Amino acid sequence: MLAAIFFVDVVNAQVAEPADYKLDNFRSRVPERLSGAKTVSTLEAWRLWQAGGVPFIDVMPQAPKPKKLAKGVFWLDKTRDNIPGSFWLANVGYGRLHPDVDRWFRSRLALVTAGRKDKPILFYCLMNCWMSWNAAKRALEYGYSNVIWYPDGSDGWAFENYPLKASYPEFPQTPEAELATAR
């Protein structure tokens, strides 16, 4: 009986919101909120998606094509089923970004918001994935004032049988070695 009570306490334990970016163990329980951002449920994300006008930013990481492939090696980028119409900005949810990745992320956000830092913008990844929390936190630090965080991500979306679409990521133009050390 004591073990069952302990298990329930562990499962129900809330994750404290850290003061800084999450640097490791990205697939672990996330806080219930992000200070300064609006946290939405799957139903709320669905309503925003149906209404249109809010850019959805998928931040799921993915390895970019290596610059120097052996002769005869064929590279095929992996697709990911994400929320239709999303911008998949791969690798911007790490705790530390290479300066080139940071500049690229800023420029992509400026593009999808038409330069309006007050425009709503939604960030997601997978359920229990810190990448979206980090990316949304970073957008707040860039001065975006209407940041929306969707912590259930494409997993929560799929659970409700909402549509998903295979897509390819966008990558910053940064050498892989530098990307790896920026993490």
mmCIF file of C-alpha atoms in Angstrom:
data_model
loop_
_atom_site.group_PDB
_atom_site.id
_atom_site.type_symbol
_atom_site.label_atom_id
_atom_site.label_comp_id
_atom_site.label_asym_id
_atom_site.label_seq_id
_atom_site.Cartn_x
_atom_site.Cartn_y
_atom_site.Cartn_z
ATOM 1 C CA MET A 1 0.000 0.000 0.000
ATOM 2 C CA LEU A 2 2.829 2.399 0.843
ATOM 3 C CA ALA A 3 4.395 1.744 -2.561
ATOM 4 C CA ALA A 4 1.113 2.624 -4.275
ATOM 5 C CA ILE A 5 0.847 5.897 -2.356
ATOM 6 C CA PHE A 6 4.450 6.756 -3.219
ATOM 7 C CA PHE A 7 3.803 5.968 -6.905
ATOM 8 C CA VAL A 8 0.742 8.233 -6.992
ATOM 9 C CA ASP A 9 2.722 11.040 -5.343
ATOM 10 C CA VAL A 10 5.525 10.666 -7.899
ATOM 11 C CA VAL A 11 3.104 10.585 -10.837
ATOM 12 C CA ASN A 12 1.189 13.608 -9.559
ATOM 13 C CA ALA A 13 4.314 15.588 -8.684
ATOM 14 C CA GLN A 14 4.513 18.780 -10.659
ATOM 15 C CA VAL A 15 7.663 19.853 -12.413
ATOM 16 C CA ALA A 16 8.896 23.233 -11.247
ATOM 17 C CA GLU A 17 9.451 25.830 -13.931
ATOM 18 C CA PRO A 18 13.206 26.400 -14.186
ATOM 19 C CA ALA A 19 14.702 29.872 -14.334
ATOM 20 C CA ASP A 20 16.783 29.028 -17.400
ATOM 21 C CA TYR A 21 16.669 26.732 -20.427
ATOM 22 C CA LYS A 22 16.556 22.957 -20.093
ATOM 23 C CA LEU A 23 19.938 21.639 -21.263
ATOM 24 C CA ASP A 24 19.431 17.863 -21.244
ATOM 25 C CA ASN A 25 16.836 15.107 -20.756
ATOM 26 C CA PHE A 26 14.561 16.840 -23.250
ATOM 27 C CA ARG A 27 12.037 13.979 -23.253
ATOM 28 C CA SER A 28 10.892 14.258 -19.656
ATOM 29 C CA ARG A 29 7.974 15.765 -17.781
ATOM 30 C CA VAL A 30 7.529 19.471 -18.409
ATOM 31 C CA PRO A 31 6.080 22.225 -16.197
ATOM 32 C CA GLU A 32 2.405 23.055 -16.483
ATOM 33 C CA ARG A 33 3.194 26.549 -17.690
ATOM 34 C CA LEU A 34 5.787 28.923 -19.055
ATOM 35 C CA SER A 35 5.861 32.338 -17.396
ATOM 36 C CA GLY A 36 4.958 35.051 -19.874
ATOM 37 C CA ALA A 37 3.342 32.638 -22.336
ATOM 38 C CA LYS A 38 -0.176 31.328 -22.689
ATOM 39 C CA THR A 39 -0.319 27.545 -22.248
ATOM 40 C CA VAL A 40 -3.038 25.841 -24.301
ATOM 41 C CA SER A 41 -4.737 22.458 -24.288
ATOM 42 C CA THR A 42 -5.240 20.349 -27.380
ATOM 43 C CA LEU A 43 -8.785 21.667 -27.781
ATOM 44 C CA GLU A 44 -7.571 25.264 -27.531
ATOM 45 C CA ALA A 45 -4.792 24.565 -30.055
ATOM 46 C CA TRP A 46 -7.360 22.964 -32.373
ATOM 47 C CA ARG A 47 -9.568 26.066 -32.181
ATOM 48 C CA LEU A 48 -6.620 28.345 -32.936
ATOM 49 C CA TRP A 49 -5.645 26.135 -35.882
ATOM 50 C CA GLN A 50 -9.200 26.113 -37.258
ATOM 51 C CA ALA A 51 -9.513 29.885 -36.926
ATOM 52 C CA GLY A 52 -6.213 30.435 -38.748
ATOM 53 C CA GLY A 53 -3.915 33.403 -38.413
ATOM 54 C CA VAL A 54 -1.656 31.930 -35.720
ATOM 55 C CA PRO A 55 1.623 30.476 -36.996
ATOM 56 C CA PHE A 56 2.283 27.011 -35.562
ATOM 57 C CA ILE A 57 5.992 26.340 -35.031
ATOM 58 C CA ASP A 58 7.118 22.723 -34.721
ATOM 59 C CA VAL A 59 10.550 22.569 -33.081
ATOM 60 C CA MET A 60 11.176 18.814 -33.207
ATOM 61 C CA PRO A 61 14.932 18.269 -33.617
ATOM 62 C CA GLN A 62 16.375 16.405 -36.570
ATOM 63 C CA ALA A 63 19.849 15.692 -37.855
ATOM 64 C CA PRO A 64 20.678 17.753 -40.958
ATOM 65 C CA LYS A 65 22.225 16.232 -44.058
ATOM 66 C CA PRO A 66 25.976 15.865 -43.501
ATOM 67 C CA LYS A 67 28.057 18.179 -45.695
ATOM 68 C CA LYS A 68 30.547 15.436 -46.587
ATOM 69 C CA LEU A 69 28.827 12.194 -47.471
ATOM 70 C CA ALA A 70 30.878 9.319 -48.822
ATOM 71 C CA LYS A 71 30.642 8.956 -52.572
ATOM 72 C CA GLY A 72 27.597 6.907 -53.534
ATOM 73 C CA VAL A 73 25.800 7.447 -50.225
ATOM 74 C CA PHE A 74 22.233 8.591 -50.707
ATOM 75 C CA TRP A 75 20.672 10.844 -48.040
ATOM 76 C CA LEU A 76 16.941 11.007 -47.522
ATOM 77 C CA ASP A 77 15.588 13.503 -44.989
ATOM 78 C CA LYS A 78 13.068 11.980 -42.604
ATOM 79 C CA THR A 79 9.561 13.311 -42.684
ATOM 80 C CA ARG A 80 7.508 13.974 -39.593
ATOM 81 C CA ASP A 81 3.764 14.007 -39.204
ATOM 82 C CA ASN A 82 3.006 17.407 -37.778
ATOM 83 C CA ILE A 83 0.091 19.799 -37.602
ATOM 84 C CA PRO A 84 -0.815 20.885 -41.157
ATOM 85 C CA GLY A 85 0.472 24.328 -42.068
ATOM 86 C CA SER A 86 3.183 24.271 -39.403
ATOM 87 C CA PHE A 87 6.633 25.682 -39.901
ATOM 88 C CA TRP A 88 9.051 22.955 -38.821
ATOM 89 C CA LEU A 89 12.078 24.829 -37.509
ATOM 90 C CA ALA A 90 14.321 21.938 -36.532
ATOM 91 C CA ASN A 91 16.890 22.220 -33.760
ATOM 92 C CA VAL A 92 15.840 25.570 -32.275
ATOM 93 C CA GLY A 93 14.634 24.065 -28.996
ATOM 94 C CA TYR A 94 17.982 23.114 -27.541
ATOM 95 C CA GLY A 95 19.070 24.846 -24.345
ATOM 96 C CA ARG A 96 22.013 26.539 -26.047
ATOM 97 C CA LEU A 97 22.027 27.614 -29.676
ATOM 98 C CA HIS A 98 24.980 28.277 -31.926
ATOM 99 C CA PRO A 99 24.966 32.016 -32.836
ATOM 100 C CA ASP A 100 24.123 31.164 -36.478
ATOM 101 C CA VAL A 101 21.152 29.055 -35.365
ATOM 102 C CA ASP A 102 20.030 31.845 -33.052
ATOM 103 C CA ARG A 103 20.152 34.407 -35.902
ATOM 104 C CA TRP A 104 18.316 32.003 -38.204
ATOM 105 C CA PHE A 105 15.608 31.368 -35.599
ATOM 106 C CA ARG A 106 15.125 35.111 -35.097
ATOM 107 C CA SER A 107 14.837 35.669 -38.855
ATOM 108 C CA ARG A 108 12.325 32.832 -39.304
ATOM 109 C CA LEU A 109 10.174 34.152 -36.450
ATOM 110 C CA ALA A 110 10.266 37.625 -37.992
ATOM 111 C CA LEU A 111 9.181 36.116 -41.310
ATOM 112 C CA VAL A 112 6.257 34.048 -39.967
ATOM 113 C CA THR A 113 5.002 36.954 -37.842
ATOM 114 C CA ALA A 114 5.505 39.566 -40.588
ATOM 115 C CA GLY A 115 7.813 41.388 -38.175
ATOM 116 C CA ARG A 116 5.060 41.884 -35.596
ATOM 117 C CA LYS A 117 6.293 40.873 -32.157
ATOM 118 C CA ASP A 118 2.743 41.167 -30.812
ATOM 119 C CA LYS A 119 1.369 38.574 -33.262
ATOM 120 C CA PRO A 120 0.290 35.303 -31.621
ATOM 121 C CA ILE A 121 2.716 32.445 -32.332
ATOM 122 C CA LEU A 122 2.336 28.852 -31.110
ATOM 123 C CA PHE A 123 5.210 26.469 -30.289
ATOM 124 C CA TYR A 124 4.991 22.703 -30.020
ATOM 125 C CA CYS A 125 6.961 19.477 -30.323
ATOM 126 C CA LEU A 126 5.920 16.193 -28.685
ATOM 127 C CA MET A 127 4.265 15.521 -25.343
ATOM 128 C CA ASN A 128 6.783 15.822 -22.502
ATOM 129 C CA CYS A 129 9.352 17.478 -24.729
ATOM 130 C CA TRP A 130 11.312 20.453 -23.444
ATOM 131 C CA MET A 131 12.223 21.607 -26.957
ATOM 132 C CA SER A 132 8.962 23.542 -27.336
ATOM 133 C CA TRP A 133 9.289 25.024 -23.845
ATOM 134 C CA ASN A 134 12.841 26.206 -24.622
ATOM 135 C CA ALA A 135 11.851 27.647 -28.014
ATOM 136 C CA ALA A 136 8.826 29.467 -26.590
ATOM 137 C CA LYS A 137 10.957 30.848 -23.732
ATOM 138 C CA ARG A 138 13.519 32.032 -26.270
ATOM 139 C CA ALA A 139 10.802 33.798 -28.311
ATOM 140 C CA LEU A 140 9.718 35.623 -25.154
ATOM 141 C CA GLU A 141 13.318 36.711 -24.602
ATOM 142 C CA TYR A 142 13.448 37.940 -28.213
ATOM 143 C CA GLY A 143 10.587 40.280 -27.303
ATOM 144 C CA TYR A 144 7.580 38.380 -28.670
ATOM 145 C CA SER A 145 4.662 39.262 -26.426
ATOM 146 C CA ASN A 146 1.965 36.833 -27.561
ATOM 147 C CA VAL A 147 3.709 33.465 -27.228
ATOM 148 C CA ILE A 148 1.552 30.356 -26.983
ATOM 149 C CA TRP A 149 2.962 27.063 -25.704
ATOM 150 C CA TYR A 150 1.232 23.800 -26.606
ATOM 151 C CA PRO A 151 2.901 21.184 -24.356
ATOM 152 C CA ASP A 152 0.936 18.147 -25.619
ATOM 153 C CA GLY A 153 2.255 18.781 -29.125
ATOM 154 C CA SER A 154 1.670 16.467 -32.041
ATOM 155 C CA ASP A 155 1.123 13.536 -29.640
ATOM 156 C CA GLY A 156 -1.891 15.237 -28.070
ATOM 157 C CA TRP A 157 -3.088 16.282 -31.520
ATOM 158 C CA ALA A 158 -2.857 12.711 -32.848
ATOM 159 C CA PHE A 159 -4.594 11.331 -29.750
ATOM 160 C CA GLU A 160 -7.659 13.419 -30.662
ATOM 161 C CA ASN A 161 -7.479 12.154 -34.264
ATOM 162 C CA TYR A 162 -6.895 15.653 -35.595
ATOM 163 C CA PRO A 163 -5.213 15.769 -39.001
ATOM 164 C CA LEU A 164 -1.465 15.430 -39.370
ATOM 165 C CA LYS A 165 0.621 15.936 -42.478
ATOM 166 C CA ALA A 166 4.032 14.573 -43.407
ATOM 167 C CA SER A 167 6.514 17.409 -43.725
ATOM 168 C CA TYR A 168 10.209 18.140 -43.972
ATOM 169 C CA PRO A 169 12.190 20.348 -41.607
ATOM 170 C CA GLU A 170 13.821 23.666 -42.286
ATOM 171 C CA PHE A 171 17.435 23.836 -41.129
ATOM 172 C CA PRO A 172 19.759 26.732 -40.404
ATOM 173 C CA GLN A 173 22.816 26.847 -42.636
ATOM 174 C CA THR A 174 25.349 25.865 -39.972
ATOM 175 C CA PRO A 175 27.987 23.137 -40.087
ATOM 176 C CA GLU A 176 26.935 19.992 -38.216
ATOM 177 C CA ALA A 177 29.993 20.063 -35.954
ATOM 178 C CA GLU A 178 29.060 23.527 -34.733
ATOM 179 C CA LEU A 179 25.439 22.478 -34.230
ATOM 180 C CA ALA A 180 26.543 19.511 -32.147
ATOM 181 C CA THR A 181 28.764 21.631 -29.907
ATOM 182 C CA ALA A 182 26.043 24.244 -29.457
ATOM 183 C CA ARG A 183 23.830 21.725 -27.687
#
